[in-house]
Tab-separated table of C-alpha atoms and ligand atoms in Angstrom:
chain	number	residue	atom	x	y	z
A	196	MET	CA	-19.062	-29.544	1.885
A	197	SER	CA	-15.230	-30.359	2.502
A	198	SER	CA	-13.448	-28.912	6.216
A	199	GLU	CA	-10.879	-27.688	4.222
A	200	SER	CA	-12.991	-25.008	2.785
A	201	ARG	CA	-14.323	-23.230	5.355
A	202	ARG	CA	-12.698	-20.138	7.535
A	203	ILE	CA	-12.854	-19.944	11.310
A	204	LEU	CA	-11.923	-16.325	13.340
A	205	VAL	CA	-10.543	-17.226	16.534
A	206	VAL	CA	-11.300	-14.285	18.866
A	207	ASP	CA	-8.920	-13.642	21.882
A	208	ASN	CA	-6.389	-11.668	24.351
A	209	GLU	CA	-4.389	-14.693	24.947
A	210	ALA	CA	-2.446	-15.834	21.866
A	211	GLU	CA	-1.905	-19.556	24.005
A	212	THR	CA	-5.844	-20.125	23.746
A	213	ARG	CA	-5.556	-18.614	20.224
A	214	ASN	CA	-2.955	-20.482	19.529
A	215	VAL	CA	-4.110	-24.062	20.883
A	216	LEU	CA	-7.879	-23.573	19.425
A	217	SER	CA	-6.571	-22.757	15.742
A	218	ARG	CA	-4.220	-26.108	16.323
A	219	ILE	CA	-7.129	-27.971	16.608
A	220	LEU	CA	-9.068	-26.797	13.928
A	221	ARG	CA	-5.976	-26.676	10.881
A	222	ARG	CA	-5.853	-30.286	12.280
A	223	GLU	CA	-9.241	-30.822	11.331
A	224	GLY	CA	-8.341	-28.851	7.639
A	225	TYR	CA	-10.394	-25.549	9.002
A	226	GLU	CA	-8.109	-22.448	7.916
A	227	CYS	CA	-8.110	-20.545	10.767
A	228	MET	CA	-7.822	-16.233	11.210
A	229	GLU	CA	-6.920	-15.098	14.727
A	230	ALA	CA	-7.572	-11.697	16.505
A	231	ALA	CA	-6.752	-10.401	19.840
A	232	ASP	CA	-8.746	-8.635	20.737
A	233	GLY	CA	-12.620	-7.023	19.697
A	234	GLU	CA	-11.518	-4.193	17.133
A	235	GLN	CA	-9.746	-6.475	14.789
A	236	ALA	CA	-12.131	-9.223	15.211
A	237	LEU	CA	-15.134	-7.276	14.286
A	238	VAL	CA	-13.028	-5.694	11.158
A	239	LEU	CA	-11.532	-9.106	10.389
A	240	VAL	CA	-15.951	-9.904	10.127
A	241	ARG	CA	-16.364	-7.094	7.203
A	242	CYS	CA	-13.037	-7.486	5.594
A	243	GLU	CA	-13.064	-11.743	5.120
A	244	PRO	CA	-14.522	-14.374	3.993
A	245	LEU	CA	-15.484	-16.717	7.594
A	246	ASP	CA	-17.828	-19.153	8.264
A	247	ALA	CA	-18.129	-18.873	11.983
A	248	ILE	CA	-16.443	-16.820	15.076
A	249	LEU	CA	-14.756	-18.001	18.394
A	250	LEU	CA	-14.914	-15.408	20.941
A	251	GLU	CA	-13.621	-15.161	23.970
A	252	VAL	CA	-16.360	-12.833	26.409
A	253	ARG	CA	-14.049	-11.303	28.564
A	254	MET	CA	-11.172	-9.351	27.326
A	255	PRO	CA	-9.328	-6.779	28.812
A	256	ASN	CA	-10.244	-3.864	28.216
A	257	VAL	CA	-13.200	-5.422	25.506
A	258	ASP	CA	-16.599	-6.114	26.320
A	259	GLY	CA	-17.478	-9.391	24.338
A	260	LEU	CA	-21.413	-9.377	24.737
A	261	GLU	CA	-20.404	-5.575	23.228
A	262	VAL	CA	-18.383	-7.650	20.387
A	263	LEU	CA	-20.891	-10.477	19.756
A	264	ARG	CA	-24.066	-7.079	19.475
A	265	GLN	CA	-21.885	-5.232	16.843
A	266	ILE	CA	-21.058	-8.973	15.155
A	267	SER	CA	-24.502	-10.152	14.572
A	268	LEU	CA	-24.891	-6.495	13.646
A	269	LEU	CA	-22.259	-6.791	10.309
A	270	ASP	CA	-23.014	-10.124	9.889
A	271	GLY	CA	-26.754	-12.072	11.701
A	272	GLU	CA	-26.402	-15.013	10.116
A	273	LEU	CA	-22.653	-15.509	10.770
A	274	PRO	CA	-22.741	-18.864	13.856
A	275	VAL	CA	-20.495	-16.646	16.925
A	276	ILE	CA	-19.309	-19.854	19.326
A	277	ILE	CA	-18.347	-18.304	22.819
A	278	VAL	CA	-15.371	-19.345	25.009
A	279	THR	CA	-15.667	-18.655	28.862
A	280	ALA	CA	-14.275	-19.372	32.004
A	281	ASP	CA	-16.385	-21.835	34.291
A	282	ASP	CA	-17.237	-19.419	37.198
A	283	LEU	CA	-18.519	-17.027	34.246
A	284	LEU	CA	-21.492	-19.117	32.428
A	285	ARG	CA	-23.803	-16.282	33.460
A	286	HIS	CA	-21.930	-14.579	30.462
A	287	ALA	CA	-22.499	-17.236	28.359
A	288	VAL	CA	-26.395	-17.880	28.756
A	289	ASN	CA	-26.502	-13.702	28.359
A	290	ALA	CA	-24.406	-14.852	25.103
A	291	LEU	CA	-26.954	-17.397	24.064
A	292	ARG	CA	-29.847	-14.677	24.957
A	293	MET	CA	-28.053	-12.111	22.006
A	294	GLY	CA	-27.671	-14.470	19.520
A	295	ALA	CA	-24.477	-16.821	19.990
A	296	TYR	CA	-24.244	-20.775	18.779
A	297	ASP	CA	-22.762	-22.104	21.641
A	298	TYR	CA	-20.443	-22.139	24.498
A	299	LEU	CA	-17.436	-23.583	25.438
A	300	ILE	CA	-16.009	-23.866	28.811
A	301	LYS	CA	-12.167	-23.425	29.395
A	302	PRO	CA	-9.724	-25.308	29.159
A	303	VAL	CA	-11.917	-26.421	25.653
A	304	ASP	CA	-11.825	-29.438	24.690
A	305	ASN	CA	-10.472	-30.633	21.219
A	306	VAL	CA	-14.295	-32.934	21.140
A	307	GLU	CA	-16.222	-30.221	22.001
A	308	VAL	CA	-15.036	-27.544	19.956
A	309	LEU	CA	-14.750	-29.781	16.235
A	310	ARG	CA	-18.201	-30.596	17.636
A	311	SER	CA	-19.568	-26.563	18.400
A	312	VAL	CA	-18.138	-25.885	15.157
A	313	ARG	CA	-18.997	-28.926	12.761
A	314	THR	CA	-22.852	-28.309	14.117
A	315	ALA	CA	-22.258	-24.395	13.263
A	316	LEU	CA	-21.715	-25.124	9.985
A	317	ARG	CA	-23.907	-27.710	9.209
A	318	ASP	CA	-26.556	-25.740	10.364
A	319	HIS	CA	-25.426	-22.311	9.090
A	320	GLY	CA	-24.404	-23.055	5.529
A	321	SER	CA	-21.801	-21.367	3.847
A	322	ASN	CA	-20.366	-17.885	4.460
A	323	HIS	CA	-17.152	-18.080	3.022
A	324	THR	CA	-18.347	-16.662	-0.333
A	325	ARG	CA	-20.488	-14.158	0.013
A	326	LYS	CA	-18.691	-11.841	2.223
A	327	PRO	CA	-16.219	-10.053	-0.545
A	328	LEU	CA	-19.697	-9.196	-2.431
A	329	ARG	CA	-21.378	-7.497	0.308
A	330	GLY	CA	-17.791	-5.254	0.365
A	331	LEU	CA	-18.116	-4.863	-3.561
A	332	SER	CA	-20.931	-3.587	-3.772
A	333	GLU	CA	-20.781	-1.105	-0.725
A	334	GLN	CA	-17.503	0.584	-2.209
A	335	GLY	CA	-18.635	0.150	-5.594
A	336	GLN	CA	-18.829	4.580	-6.029
A	337	GLU	CA	-15.925	5.284	-3.247
A	338	GLY	CA	-13.162	4.171	-5.679
A	339	ASP	CA	-14.570	7.695	-7.569
A	340	CYS	CA	-12.389	10.070	-4.754
A	341	LEU	CA	-9.613	10.114	-7.031
A	342	LYS	CA	-10.726	11.907	-9.249
A	343	ASN	CA	-11.049	14.623	-6.977
A	344	THR	CA	-7.332	14.533	-6.186
A	345	MET	CA	-6.246	13.218	-8.614
A	346	GLY	CA	-7.247	13.992	-11.649
A	347	SER	CA	-10.058	13.357	-14.778
A	348	SER	CA	-7.991	11.924	-17.493
A	349	GLY	CA	-9.693	8.515	-18.673
A	350	ALA	CA	-5.952	7.208	-16.148
A	351	ILE	CA	-7.237	8.370	-13.196
A	352	ALA	CA	-10.842	7.058	-14.267
A	353	THR	CA	-9.489	3.410	-14.791
A	354	LEU	CA	-7.252	3.730	-11.404
A	355	SER	CA	-10.312	4.770	-9.358
A	356	ALA	CA	-12.447	2.203	-10.993
A	357	GLU	CA	-9.032	-0.419	-9.037
A	358	VAL	CA	-8.717	1.256	-6.123
A	359	SER	CA	-12.532	0.812	-5.071
A	360	ARG	CA	-12.954	-3.253	-6.984
A	361	VAL	CA	-9.859	-3.895	-4.807
A	362	ALA	CA	-10.486	-1.949	-1.503
A	363	CYS	CA	-12.861	-4.379	-0.305
A	364	SER	CA	-10.788	-7.514	-1.265
A	365	ASP	CA	-8.065	-9.268	0.339
A	366	PHE	CA	-5.948	-9.483	-1.781
A	367	THR	CA	-2.102	-7.965	-1.696
A	368	VAL	CA	-1.714	-4.936	-3.970
A	369	LEU	CA	1.185	-3.625	-5.641
A	370	ILE	CA	1.571	-0.127	-6.831
A	371	LEU	CA	4.120	0.501	-9.682
A	372	GLY	CA	4.831	4.089	-10.555
A	373	GLU	CA	7.697	6.544	-11.049
A	374	THR	CA	8.817	8.151	-7.820
A	375	GLY	CA	6.137	11.483	-6.454
A	376	ALA	CA	3.576	10.001	-8.896
A	377	GLY	CA	1.074	9.269	-6.000
A	378	LYS	CA	1.900	5.728	-4.935
A	379	GLU	CA	1.394	6.791	-1.304
A	380	LEU	CA	-1.700	8.789	-1.917
A	381	VAL	CA	-3.023	5.731	-3.994
A	382	SER	CA	-2.435	3.107	-1.022
A	383	ARG	CA	-4.035	5.514	1.572
A	384	ALA	CA	-6.974	5.811	-0.541
A	385	ILE	CA	-7.535	1.970	-1.247
A	386	HIS	CA	-7.456	2.193	2.523
A	387	ALA	CA	-10.097	4.589	3.477
A	388	ALA	CA	-12.129	2.759	0.549
A	389	SER	CA	-11.274	-0.757	2.017
A	390	LEU	CA	-13.668	-1.581	5.768
A	391	ARG	CA	-10.031	-1.308	7.524
A	392	ALA	CA	-10.685	2.160	7.242
A	393	SER	CA	-11.421	2.364	11.383
A	394	ALA	CA	-8.140	0.312	11.696
A	395	PRO	CA	-4.160	1.935	11.480
A	396	PHE	CA	-2.515	2.631	8.602
A	397	GLU	CA	0.733	1.705	8.664
A	398	ALA	CA	3.880	2.902	6.682
A	399	VAL	CA	7.054	1.503	6.550
A	400	ASP	CA	9.643	2.717	4.116
A	401	CYS	CA	11.154	-0.209	3.545
A	402	GLY	CA	14.671	1.323	1.983
A	403	ALA	CA	14.769	3.450	5.515
A	404	ILE	CA	15.867	0.153	7.733
A	405	PRO	CA	18.855	-1.315	7.919
A	406	ASP	CA	19.399	-5.283	6.986
A	407	THR	CA	20.558	-5.381	10.571
A	408	LEU	CA	17.383	-3.577	11.869
A	409	PHE	CA	15.230	-5.589	9.370
A	410	GLU	CA	13.206	-7.948	11.809
A	411	SER	CA	13.423	-6.109	14.615
A	412	GLU	CA	11.248	-3.422	13.010
A	413	LEU	CA	8.435	-4.924	10.739
A	414	PHE	CA	8.198	-8.071	13.732
A	415	GLY	CA	9.066	-6.268	17.394
A	416	HIS	CA	11.515	-8.412	19.549
A	417	GLU	CA	11.119	-8.556	22.956
A	418	LYS	CA	13.652	-7.000	26.111
A	419	GLY	CA	16.432	-8.218	26.265
A	420	ALA	CA	16.786	-9.539	23.046
A	421	PHE	CA	20.215	-7.678	21.868
A	422	THR	CA	22.036	-4.942	23.241
A	423	GLY	CA	20.179	-1.599	24.060
A	424	SER	CA	16.371	-3.786	23.335
A	425	ASP	CA	15.977	-2.074	27.050
A	426	ARG	CA	12.147	-2.793	26.798
A	427	THR	CA	9.581	-4.382	24.784
A	428	LYS	CA	8.598	-3.027	21.394
A	429	PRO	CA	6.390	-4.308	18.985
A	430	GLY	CA	6.744	-4.496	15.108
A	431	ARG	CA	5.104	-2.981	12.623
A	432	PHE	CA	2.988	-5.909	10.920
A	433	GLU	CA	1.641	-5.588	14.750
A	434	VAL	CA	1.198	-2.038	14.695
A	435	ALA	CA	-0.750	-2.408	11.385
A	436	GLY	CA	-3.591	-4.067	13.961
A	437	ALA	CA	-6.677	-5.228	11.487
A	438	GLY	CA	-5.343	-2.352	9.101
A	439	THR	CA	-3.246	-2.226	5.990
A	440	LEU	CA	0.684	-2.134	6.154
A	441	PHE	CA	2.054	-0.418	3.793
A	442	LEU	CA	5.284	-1.682	2.451
A	443	ASP	CA	6.915	1.261	0.599
A	444	GLU	CA	9.748	0.945	-2.164
A	445	ILE	CA	9.914	-2.489	-1.411
A	446	SER	CA	12.764	-3.395	-4.379
A	447	ASN	CA	15.120	-2.025	-1.357
A	448	ILE	CA	14.410	-4.796	0.650
A	449	SER	CA	17.080	-7.315	0.682
A	450	ARG	CA	17.126	-10.987	-0.382
A	451	GLY	CA	17.308	-12.488	2.712
A	452	CYS	CA	14.876	-9.648	4.130
A	453	GLN	CA	12.708	-10.848	1.489
A	454	ALA	CA	13.100	-14.591	2.797
A	455	LYS	CA	11.516	-13.563	6.376
A	456	LEU	CA	8.926	-11.377	5.151
A	457	LEU	CA	7.337	-13.733	2.295
A	458	ARG	CA	7.308	-16.966	5.246
A	459	VAL	CA	5.786	-14.001	7.031
A	460	ILE	CA	3.002	-12.397	4.511
A	461	GLN	CA	2.242	-16.230	4.082
A	462	GLU	CA	1.746	-17.990	6.969
A	463	LYS	CA	0.218	-14.670	8.751
A	464	LYS	CA	2.479	-15.240	12.244
A	465	VAL	CA	5.063	-14.172	13.488
A	466	THR	CA	7.770	-13.946	16.654
A	467	ARG	CA	9.262	-10.913	17.366
A	468	VAL	CA	12.989	-10.512	17.762
A	469	GLY	CA	14.562	-12.754	20.933
A	470	GLY	CA	10.584	-14.466	22.072
A	471	THR	CA	8.781	-17.433	21.141
A	472	LYS	CA	5.380	-16.782	20.482
A	473	LEU	CA	3.792	-17.265	17.802
A	474	LEU	CA	1.830	-13.827	16.876
A	475	SER	CA	-1.259	-13.347	14.343
A	476	VAL	CA	-0.283	-11.308	11.882
A	477	ALA	CA	-4.161	-9.413	10.152
A	478	ALA	CA	-3.516	-6.787	8.239
A	479	ARG	CA	-3.572	-6.117	4.495
A	480	VAL	CA	-0.487	-5.554	2.842
A	481	VAL	CA	-0.161	-3.478	-0.149
A	482	ALA	CA	3.783	-2.551	-1.439
A	483	ALA	CA	4.966	-0.077	-3.203
A	484	SER	CA	7.918	-0.324	-6.153
A	485	ASN	CA	9.388	2.960	-8.151
A	486	VAL	CA	11.476	-0.009	-10.416
A	487	ASP	CA	10.172	-2.408	-12.575
A	488	LEU	CA	9.932	-5.709	-10.289
A	489	GLU	CA	9.066	-7.911	-12.915
A	490	THR	CA	12.588	-7.221	-14.616
A	491	ALA	CA	14.313	-6.754	-10.378
A	492	VAL	CA	12.808	-10.805	-10.403
A	493	THR	CA	14.305	-11.574	-13.966
A	494	LYS	CA	17.363	-10.058	-13.112
A	495	GLY	CA	17.103	-12.019	-9.988
A	496	VAL	CA	17.428	-9.494	-7.250
A	497	PHE	CA	14.161	-9.477	-6.327
A	498	ARG	CA	13.058	-13.428	-5.200
A	499	SER	CA	9.519	-14.192	-7.496
A	500	ASP	CA	7.837	-16.360	-4.320
A	501	LEU	CA	7.728	-13.078	-2.611
A	502	PHE	CA	6.685	-11.304	-6.202
A	503	PHE	CA	3.678	-12.978	-6.572
A	504	ARG	CA	2.683	-12.812	-2.923
A	505	ILE	CA	2.700	-9.139	-2.909
A	506	SER	CA	1.123	-8.642	-6.462
A	507	GLU	CA	-2.350	-10.547	-5.896
A	508	PHE	CA	-3.816	-7.257	-7.469
A	509	VAL	CA	-1.321	-4.708	-9.717
A	510	ILE	CA	-1.881	-0.702	-10.178
A	511	ARG	CA	0.390	1.278	-11.835
A	512	ILE	CA	-0.494	4.700	-11.950
A	513	PRO	CA	0.751	6.416	-15.326
A	514	PRO	CA	3.665	8.835	-14.924
A	515	LEU	CA	1.751	12.430	-15.284
A	516	ARG	CA	3.183	13.134	-18.637
A	517	GLU	CA	1.612	10.478	-19.721
A	518	ARG	CA	-1.648	11.729	-18.634
A	519	LYS	CA	-1.370	15.979	-19.527
A	520	GLU	CA	-4.940	16.499	-19.347
A	521	ASP	CA	-4.679	16.519	-15.172
A	522	ILE	CA	-1.205	19.009	-15.249
A	523	VAL	CA	-4.281	21.898	-15.364
A	524	PHE	CA	-6.555	20.872	-12.830
A	525	LEU	CA	-4.001	19.636	-10.466
A	526	ALA	CA	-1.730	23.162	-10.797
A	527	GLN	CA	-5.020	25.086	-10.640
A	528	ARG	CA	-5.383	22.800	-6.906
A	529	PHE	CA	-2.181	22.902	-5.348
A	530	GLU	CA	-2.919	27.109	-6.238
A	531	GLY	CA	-5.512	28.081	-4.457
A	532	GLN	CA	-3.543	25.004	-1.430
A	533	ALA	CA	-0.484	27.500	-2.050
A	534	SER	CA	-2.553	30.967	-2.782
A	535	ARG	CA	-4.469	30.527	1.106
A	536	HIS	CA	-1.067	29.281	2.954
A	537	LEU	CA	0.291	32.291	2.038
A	538	GLY	CA	-2.590	34.247	2.005
A	539	LYS	CA	-2.274	35.668	-1.751
A	540	VAL	CA	-6.168	36.428	-3.375
A	541	GLY	CA	-6.804	36.670	-7.112
A	542	MET	CA	-4.159	34.144	-7.750
A	543	HIS	CA	-4.330	33.179	-11.556
A	544	PHE	CA	-1.955	31.699	-14.165
A	545	SER	CA	-1.359	33.359	-17.426
A	546	GLU	CA	-2.255	31.307	-20.557
A	547	GLY	CA	1.771	30.881	-21.359
A	548	ALA	CA	2.716	29.035	-18.118
A	549	LEU	CA	-0.510	27.253	-18.608
A	550	HIS	CA	0.832	25.726	-22.323
A	551	ARG	CA	4.313	25.661	-20.337
A	552	LEU	CA	3.246	23.289	-17.270
A	553	GLN	CA	1.554	21.267	-19.924
A	554	ASP	CA	4.486	20.958	-22.429
A	555	TYR	CA	6.885	20.398	-19.969
A	556	SER	CA	8.136	16.208	-18.918
A	557	TRP	CA	7.831	16.455	-14.692
A	558	PRO	CA	10.216	13.262	-14.377
A	559	GLY	CA	9.666	14.176	-10.553
A	560	ASN	CA	5.447	13.529	-10.520
A	561	VAL	CA	2.471	15.338	-9.033
A	562	ARG	CA	5.177	16.227	-6.027
A	563	GLN	CA	7.788	18.552	-8.190
A	564	LEU	CA	3.806	20.192	-10.139
A	565	ARG	CA	3.223	20.684	-6.368
A	566	SER	CA	6.400	22.594	-5.243
A	567	THR	CA	7.001	24.546	-8.585
A	568	VAL	CA	3.085	25.995	-8.035
A	569	ARG	CA	3.624	27.216	-4.522
A	570	ARG	CA	7.200	28.283	-5.757
A	571	ALA	CA	5.559	29.799	-8.541
A	572	VAL	CA	2.498	31.731	-5.802
A	573	LEU	CA	5.385	33.478	-3.975
A	574	LEU	CA	7.052	35.028	-6.661
A	575	ALA	CA	3.947	36.103	-8.221
A	576	ASP	CA	1.675	39.194	-7.092
A	577	GLU	CA	-1.237	38.079	-8.562
A	578	GLN	CA	-0.990	36.349	-12.967
A	579	ILE	CA	1.744	33.155	-12.730
A	580	LEU	CA	3.690	34.277	-15.553
A	581	GLU	CA	6.522	31.277	-17.533
A	582	GLU	CA	9.105	32.401	-15.554
A	583	HIS	CA	7.657	32.275	-12.343
A	584	LEU	CA	7.367	28.494	-13.138
A	585	GLY	CA	11.452	28.249	-13.289
A	586	LEU	CA	10.940	25.164	-15.021
A	587	PRO	CA	14.203	24.460	-17.502
A	588	ALA	CA	13.609	24.883	-21.133
A	589	ALA	CA	15.045	21.201	-21.558
A	590	PRO	CA	14.329	17.887	-20.485
A	591	PRO	CA	16.992	17.551	-17.128
A	592	PHE	CA	17.522	13.936	-18.115
A	593	PRO	CA	18.113	12.238	-21.404
A	594	ALA	CA	16.913	9.515	-19.971
A	595	GLU	CA	13.752	11.137	-20.026
A	596	ASN	CA	14.099	12.088	-23.932
A	597	PRO	CA	11.633	9.872	-24.948
A	598	ASN	CA	14.166	9.849	-28.941
A	599	ASP	CA	17.055	9.372	-26.616
A	600	ASP	CA	19.266	6.565	-28.557
A	601	VAL	CA	22.349	6.460	-26.245
A	602	ALA	CA	21.616	3.111	-24.786
A	603	MET	CA	22.903	2.618	-21.580
A	604	PRO	CA	25.996	0.267	-20.767
A	605	GLU	CA	25.318	-3.553	-20.426
A	606	ASP	CA	26.151	-5.147	-18.302
A	607	GLY	CA	29.372	-7.725	-19.367
A	608	SER	CA	30.175	-4.423	-21.415
A	609	SER	CA	34.179	-3.259	-21.171
A	610	LEU	CA	35.713	-0.232	-19.180
A	611	LYS	CA	36.566	1.142	-22.953
A	612	GLN	CA	32.736	0.748	-23.898
A	613	ILE	CA	31.615	1.670	-20.719
A	614	VAL	CA	33.407	5.148	-20.921
A	615	TYR	CA	32.767	5.258	-24.994
A	616	ARG	CA	29.297	5.406	-24.267
A	617	ILE	CA	27.970	7.648	-21.030
A	618	THR	CA	30.505	10.079	-22.812
A	619	ARG	CA	28.103	10.582	-25.246
A	620	MET	CA	25.011	10.290	-23.172
A	621	VAL	CA	27.128	13.648	-20.915
A	622	GLU	CA	27.747	15.424	-24.523
A	623	LYS	CA	24.425	14.719	-26.144
A	624	THR	CA	22.750	15.599	-22.610
A	625	ALA	CA	25.430	18.544	-22.818
A	626	LEU	CA	23.746	19.286	-26.609
A	627	VAL	CA	20.038	18.683	-25.066
A	628	ARG	CA	20.542	21.461	-22.537
A	629	ALA	CA	22.816	24.162	-24.951
A	630	LEU	CA	19.832	24.253	-27.562
A	631	GLY	CA	17.173	24.353	-24.769
A	632	THR	CA	18.621	27.480	-24.030
A	633	THR	CA	19.150	29.415	-28.246
A	634	GLY	CA	15.316	28.008	-28.715
A	635	GLY	CA	16.534	24.943	-30.691
A	636	THR	CA	18.699	27.460	-32.667
A	637	LYS	CA	22.431	25.982	-33.168
A	638	PRO	CA	24.994	28.791	-32.437
A	639	TRP	CA	26.468	28.410	-36.144
A	640	GLN	CA	23.538	28.675	-37.806
A	641	ARG	CA	22.750	31.842	-35.915
A	642	ALA	CA	26.042	33.142	-37.327
A	643	CYS	CA	25.142	31.892	-40.828
A	644	SER	CA	22.431	34.222	-40.713
A	645	ALA	CA	23.863	37.104	-38.822
A	646	SER	CA	26.237	37.605	-41.441
A	647	THR	CA	26.564	36.517	-45.285
A	648	THR	CA	30.676	36.205	-45.206
A	649	ARG	CA	30.287	32.775	-43.070
A	650	PRO	CA	30.667	29.865	-45.224
A	651	CYS	CA	28.033	27.281	-44.116
A	652	SER	CA	29.787	24.690	-44.506
A	653	ALA	CA	29.571	23.177	-40.918
A	654	ARG	CA	25.704	22.984	-40.885
B	726	LIG	N1	-3.592	13.737	-6.550
B	726	LIG	C1	-2.726	14.665	-5.783
B	726	LIG	N2	-3.005	15.436	-5.136
B	726	LIG	C2	-2.085	15.925	-4.560
B	726	LIG	N3	-0.988	15.140	-4.040
B	726	LIG	C3	-0.292	14.312	-4.412
B	726	LIG	C4	-1.097	14.086	-5.545
B	726	LIG	N4	-0.039	13.116	-6.069
B	726	LIG	C5	0.771	13.031	-5.438
B	726	LIG	N5	1.295	14.294	-4.180
B	726	LIG	C6	1.967	14.993	-3.451
B	726	LIG	O1	2.966	14.757	-4.290
B	726	LIG	C7	3.853	14.325	-3.265
B	726	LIG	C8	4.673	12.796	-3.709
B	726	LIG	O2	2.939	11.535	-3.078
B	726	LIG	P1	3.187	9.918	-2.834
B	726	LIG	O3	4.883	10.286	-2.052
B	726	LIG	O4	1.746	9.717	-3.016
B	726	LIG	O5	3.883	10.087	-4.425
B	726	LIG	P2	5.298	8.536	-4.242
B	726	LIG	O6	4.525	7.616	-5.458
B	726	LIG	O7	5.280	7.260	-3.471
B	726	LIG	O8	5.907	9.210	-4.575
B	726	LIG	P3	7.979	8.218	-4.176
B	726	LIG	O9	8.084	7.333	-4.689
B	726	LIG	O10	8.966	9.450	-4.641
B	726	LIG	O11	8.280	7.890	-2.743
B	726	LIG	C9	3.513	13.733	-1.961
B	726	LIG	O12	3.791	14.903	-1.339
B	726	LIG	C10	1.805	13.429	-1.638
B	726	LIG	O13	1.519	14.453	-1.053
B	727	LIG	MG1	6.668	6.959	-1.880
């Protein structure tokens, strides 16, 4: 079997030792993952298809033998090669008693490392493909938990199945959906259903980070790296450890920063601003966007290579108006929460209010539904009526009207064309709103029916 298909995990708190070992192994064509502590190591053993582990038994605040014990509980067949200092050989002896495959003495010797790894792999066969399959079957039903939070429509059933399928893989995930549709909720569900659940979930709002701070925020910085950096700060990739790094509104990253992000995701290595050490990245990346990234790629504002890297699996959350079956379920849930919060009892929706909720187009999706219901619970005594919802009679924006035939100005339109089209859009919105307030009747129609003397040619 080719060494390229074999994946080795190197566990050591010292970046220097990890680098030396990884370099030796990579030169031989092995794929290397790195973990800086026992917790990261255990998450990677759960999540990643591995063939062997090089484990330092003496790390600060970590009992390496305990890590070894837990690794063998998770996967008794995975060969673990202990790395230790020669004054701590007794650790190696204990580790061998506990089932470790072999041991190496620091400073490590290239030939010894490769000999030990090769024989371990030969004796244990390939573990590489078995691990993700185990993860998937174990997590089979967990994606159903979305039904309890998001609804029971067919769209949510599909979404639940997708979440449970992808959760245990190491695929990057791109979640697409309109604002307020629940992208962060779904990313948290993926993390919770994954084998990384015990590691951190780190959410980064990419739109809120100025370009100049992007690198230091995501990759960290060393003390004195720039004016005002009076202490070393780990980046968000480091903070996420072996957990999930959620990159929200990823379309808001400038092209320059997109290139830097791509390099880190691809190489799984990061260097803090002002630093020289290469730190390994173990977090799984889940990104979200409320703009269509494929179109952004076509327009040249989003790098296609980064798009392909972050979208190994794509999840689309349908807007609320396309899954009307979920509206009543969600509204009743939000009513229950708000009633408990406000100490109200016996609250319920009138038939009219329920119909109104289902008829509305919800441009702000679940977020808007939740705040609408909360306000209604506050305003109503027991029965929530249509008027408590305070929903506008007509869709608030022309773009949400599916029959809208007024096109947005295209790039390259003349100023005159742009002004003409925008004027038409504004006129149309005003007319739609006015018709909404009159229940769809035009004022001159009302005048005609009220007075037979008025000419009706305006119709
Ligand atoms: N199914 C749901 N049940 C309960 N709350 C929900 C649900 N979906 C969304 N929410 C709530 O609606 C709000 C918006 O959800 P979330 O932040 O996940 O949406 P988003 O798609 O990330 O929105 P944005 O694009 O604006 O960031 C949050 O307060 C979230 O708790
Ligand atoms: Mg969000």
